[in-house]
Amino acid sequence: MTQEPEQPEQLSEALEVPLAPLHPALEALLMVADQPLDDVTLATATGHPVEQVRAALAELVAQYDEQERGFELRNVAGGWRYYTREAFAHVVEAFVLEGQQARLTQAALETLAVVAYQQPVTRARVSAIRGVNVDGVMRTLLTRGLVEEAGGDGEHGAMLYRTTGYFLERIGVTSLDDLPELAPYLPDMADLEDDLAALAGPGPTSPEPPADPVPSQES
């Protein structure tokens, strides 16, 4: 009795994975790709022959055009990628420009100032200085490109943050050394002591000593 030849290991592994429908599989891959994907790469990822992949991509292009979707599928530089449809470029442009020109809130400005003068600084340190949780504000500053991660704190392992070159560009200085000194904006020590005393309130009063008895006059 002859023994059947063993199947290659790669073929047996491929058969264990069921093939997904080609069109949605291509859409899922192209949606997460950060660079154009060529036919062979897409065929390998989906498990379908290259010719079927090419035909499916052409069908998707025609489908998006027929439905007038806000995006389109293009073959650029030897690979496939999603792009915003040119007819809706003004909508995207308005959205992007509005986000860049939006003013920072007072909370964001205060948090940014703490990072600028204390950097590199942890998020917990910023929260302690401001007296409030700054997680949401820090995410905004990171998204706007004004703050970036600067490695971990060797002592506690917490993430450190610093300002970016874009921050310097936006405020019109060339380096952190050009930031204005904080001393002129701090209150005078005498005024600060008065404010602290007022906040503390009056201290405990000691009872007055009894008055000396009035000596009686001789008659």
mmCIF file with all atom_site columns, N, CA and C in Angstrom, residues 104-105 107-109 111-112 123-124 126-127 130 132-144 147 161:
data_model
loop_
_atom_site.group_PDB
_atom_site.id
_atom_site.type_symbol
_atom_site.label_atom_id
_atom_site.label_alt_id
_atom_site.label_comp_id
_atom_site.label_asym_id
_atom_site.label_entity_id
_atom_site.label_seq_id
_atom_site.pdbx_PDB_ins_code
_atom_site.Cartn_x
_atom_site.Cartn_y
_atom_site.Cartn_z
_atom_site.occupancy
_atom_site.B_iso_or_equiv
_atom_site.pdbx_formal_charge
_atom_site.auth_seq_id
_atom_site.auth_comp_id
_atom_site.auth_asym_id
_atom_site.auth_atom_id
_atom_site.pdbx_PDB_model_num
ATOM 1  N N  . LEU A 1 104 ? -7.546 77.485 22.397 1.00 0.00 ? 104 LEU A N  1
ATOM 2  C CA . LEU A 1 104 ? -7.458 76.612 23.548 1.00 0.00 ? 104 LEU A CA 1
ATOM 3  C C  . LEU A 1 104 ? -8.288 77.180 24.687 1.00 0.00 ? 104 LEU A C  1
ATOM 4  N N  . THR A 1 105 ? -8.849 76.303 25.496 1.00 0.00 ? 105 THR A N  1
ATOM 5  C CA . THR A 1 105 ? -9.602 76.737 26.659 1.00 0.00 ? 105 THR A CA 1
ATOM 6  C C  . THR A 1 105 ? -8.635 77.252 27.726 1.00 0.00 ? 105 THR A C  1
ATOM 7  N N  . ALA A 1 107 ? -8.378 76.148 30.708 1.00 0.00 ? 107 ALA A N  1
ATOM 8  C CA . ALA A 1 107 ? -7.776 74.982 31.370 1.00 0.00 ? 107 ALA A CA 1
ATOM 9  C C  . ALA A 1 107 ? -6.612 74.441 30.552 1.00 0.00 ? 107 ALA A C  1
ATOM 10 N N  . ALA A 1 108 ? -6.753 74.412 29.231 1.00 0.00 ? 108 ALA A N  1
ATOM 11 C CA . ALA A 1 108 ? -5.690 73.909 28.374 1.00 0.00 ? 108 ALA A CA 1
ATOM 12 C C  . ALA A 1 108 ? -4.480 74.839 28.410 1.00 0.00 ? 108 ALA A C  1
ATOM 13 N N  . LEU A 1 109 ? -4.725 76.152 28.417 1.00 0.00 ? 109 LEU A N  1
ATOM 14 C CA . LEU A 1 109 ? -3.622 77.111 28.475 1.00 0.00 ? 109 LEU A CA 1
ATOM 15 C C  . LEU A 1 109 ? -2.845 76.989 29.789 1.00 0.00 ? 109 LEU A C  1
ATOM 16 N N  . THR A 1 111 ? -2.649 74.314 31.728 1.00 0.00 ? 111 THR A N  1
ATOM 17 C CA . THR A 1 111 ? -1.929 73.049 31.717 1.00 0.00 ? 111 THR A CA 1
ATOM 18 C C  . THR A 1 111 ? -0.696 73.138 30.832 1.00 0.00 ? 111 THR A C  1
ATOM 19 N N  . LEU A 1 112 ? -0.829 73.780 29.685 1.00 0.00 ? 112 LEU A N  1
ATOM 20 C CA . LEU A 1 112 ? 0.296  73.944 28.769 1.00 0.00 ? 112 LEU A CA 1
ATOM 21 C C  . LEU A 1 112 ? 1.403  74.774 29.419 1.00 0.00 ? 112 LEU A C  1
ATOM 22 N N  . ARG A 1 123 ? 2.145  63.587 34.228 1.00 0.00 ? 123 ARG A N  1
ATOM 23 C CA . ARG A 1 123 ? 0.763  64.051 34.255 1.00 0.00 ? 123 ARG A CA 1
ATOM 24 C C  . ARG A 1 123 ? 0.284  64.238 35.688 1.00 0.00 ? 123 ARG A C  1
ATOM 25 N N  . ALA A 1 124 ? 0.732  63.357 36.594 1.00 0.00 ? 124 ALA A N  1
ATOM 26 C CA . ALA A 1 124 ? 0.334  63.475 38.003 1.00 0.00 ? 124 ALA A CA 1
ATOM 27 C C  . ALA A 1 124 ? 0.866  64.763 38.611 1.00 0.00 ? 124 ALA A C  1
ATOM 28 N N  . VAL A 1 126 ? 1.492  67.574 36.976 1.00 0.00 ? 126 VAL A N  1
ATOM 29 C CA . VAL A 1 126 ? 0.694  68.673 36.432 1.00 0.00 ? 126 VAL A CA 1
ATOM 30 C C  . VAL A 1 126 ? -0.634 68.771 37.164 1.00 0.00 ? 126 VAL A C  1
ATOM 31 N N  . SER A 1 127 ? -1.263 67.624 37.427 1.00 0.00 ? 127 SER A N  1
ATOM 32 C CA . SER A 1 127 ? -2.533 67.616 38.155 1.00 0.00 ? 127 SER A CA 1
ATOM 33 C C  . SER A 1 127 ? -2.360 68.169 39.557 1.00 0.00 ? 127 SER A C  1
ATOM 34 N N  . ARG A 1 130 ? -2.003 72.023 39.356 1.00 0.00 ? 130 ARG A N  1
ATOM 35 C CA . ARG A 1 130 ? -3.245 72.707 39.007 1.00 0.00 ? 130 ARG A CA 1
ATOM 36 C C  . ARG A 1 130 ? -4.369 72.406 39.988 1.00 0.00 ? 130 ARG A C  1
ATOM 37 N N  . VAL A 1 132 ? -6.414 69.886 39.829 1.00 0.00 ? 132 VAL A N  1
ATOM 38 C CA . VAL A 1 132 ? -7.523 69.207 39.161 1.00 0.00 ? 132 VAL A CA 1
ATOM 39 C C  . VAL A 1 132 ? -6.952 68.103 38.276 1.00 0.00 ? 132 VAL A C  1
ATOM 40 N N  . ASN A 1 133 ? -7.820 67.173 37.874 1.00 0.00 ? 133 ASN A N  1
ATOM 41 C CA . ASN A 1 133 ? -7.407 66.127 36.951 1.00 0.00 ? 133 ASN A CA 1
ATOM 42 C C  . ASN A 1 133 ? -7.221 66.723 35.560 1.00 0.00 ? 133 ASN A C  1
ATOM 43 N N  . VAL A 1 134 ? -6.091 66.425 34.922 1.00 0.00 ? 134 VAL A N  1
ATOM 44 C CA . VAL A 1 134 ? -5.776 67.038 33.625 1.00 0.00 ? 134 VAL A CA 1
ATOM 45 C C  . VAL A 1 134 ? -5.716 66.005 32.498 1.00 0.00 ? 134 VAL A C  1
ATOM 46 N N  . ASP A 1 135 ? -6.252 64.805 32.713 1.00 0.00 ? 135 ASP A N  1
ATOM 47 C CA . ASP A 1 135 ? -6.160 63.759 31.697 1.00 0.00 ? 135 ASP A CA 1
ATOM 48 C C  . ASP A 1 135 ? -6.776 64.202 30.371 1.00 0.00 ? 135 ASP A C  1
ATOM 49 N N  . GLY A 1 136 ? -7.984 64.743 30.420 1.00 0.00 ? 136 GLY A N  1
ATOM 50 C CA . GLY A 1 136 ? -8.660 65.172 29.199 1.00 0.00 ? 136 GLY A CA 1
ATOM 51 C C  . GLY A 1 136 ? -7.933 66.309 28.513 1.00 0.00 ? 136 GLY A C  1
ATOM 52 N N  . VAL A 1 137 ? -7.444 67.260 29.293 1.00 0.00 ? 137 VAL A N  1
ATOM 53 C CA . VAL A 1 137 ? -6.744 68.407 28.720 1.00 0.00 ? 137 VAL A CA 1
ATOM 54 C C  . VAL A 1 137 ? -5.434 67.968 28.084 1.00 0.00 ? 137 VAL A C  1
ATOM 55 N N  . MET A 1 138 ? -4.738 67.044 28.726 1.00 0.00 ? 138 MET A N  1
ATOM 56 C CA . MET A 1 138 ? -3.480 66.559 28.173 1.00 0.00 ? 138 MET A CA 1
ATOM 57 C C  . MET A 1 138 ? -3.705 65.839 26.850 1.00 0.00 ? 138 MET A C  1
ATOM 58 N N  . ARG A 1 139 ? -4.807 65.096 26.746 1.00 0.00 ? 139 ARG A N  1
ATOM 59 C CA . ARG A 1 139 ? -5.116 64.439 25.474 1.00 0.00 ? 139 ARG A CA 1
ATOM 60 C C  . ARG A 1 139 ? -5.340 65.471 24.376 1.00 0.00 ? 139 ARG A C  1
ATOM 61 N N  . THR A 1 140 ? -5.995 66.585 24.732 1.00 0.00 ? 140 THR A N  1
ATOM 62 C CA . THR A 1 140 ? -6.207 67.656 23.756 1.00 0.00 ? 140 THR A CA 1
ATOM 63 C C  . THR A 1 140 ? -4.882 68.248 23.302 1.00 0.00 ? 140 THR A C  1
ATOM 64 N N  . LEU A 1 141 ? -3.985 68.504 24.229 1.00 0.00 ? 141 LEU A N  1
ATOM 65 C CA . LEU A 1 141 ? -2.684 69.083 23.886 1.00 0.00 ? 141 LEU A CA 1
ATOM 66 C C  . LEU A 1 141 ? -1.853 68.123 23.045 1.00 0.00 ? 141 LEU A C  1
ATOM 67 N N  . LEU A 1 142 ? -1.958 66.826 23.339 1.00 0.00 ? 142 LEU A N  1
ATOM 68 C CA . LEU A 1 142 ? -1.242 65.835 22.537 1.00 0.00 ? 142 LEU A CA 1
ATOM 69 C C  . LEU A 1 142 ? -1.804 65.798 21.118 1.00 0.00 ? 142 LEU A C  1
ATOM 70 N N  . THR A 1 143 ? -3.139 65.838 21.014 1.00 0.00 ? 143 THR A N  1
ATOM 71 C CA . THR A 1 143 ? -3.774 65.803 19.696 1.00 0.00 ? 143 THR A CA 1
ATOM 72 C C  . THR A 1 143 ? -3.426 67.034 18.887 1.00 0.00 ? 143 THR A C  1
ATOM 73 N N  . ARG A 1 144 ? -3.334 68.178 19.530 1.00 0.00 ? 144 ARG A N  1
ATOM 74 C CA . ARG A 1 144 ? -3.014 69.423 18.819 1.00 0.00 ? 144 ARG A CA 1
ATOM 75 C C  . ARG A 1 144 ? -1.533 69.550 18.490 1.00 0.00 ? 144 ARG A C  1
ATOM 76 N N  . VAL A 1 147 ? 2.127  69.178 22.834 1.00 0.00 ? 147 VAL A N  1
ATOM 77 C CA . VAL A 1 147 ? 2.815  68.410 23.876 1.00 0.00 ? 147 VAL A CA 1
ATOM 78 C C  . VAL A 1 147 ? 3.108  67.030 23.312 1.00 0.00 ? 147 VAL A C  1
ATOM 79 N N  . TYR A 1 161 ? 6.209  64.317 29.992 1.00 0.00 ? 161 TYR A N  1
ATOM 80 C CA . TYR A 1 161 ? 5.717  65.098 28.862 1.00 0.00 ? 161 TYR A CA 1
ATOM 81 C C  . TYR A 1 161 ? 6.522  66.383 28.736 1.00 0.00 ? 161 TYR A C  1
#
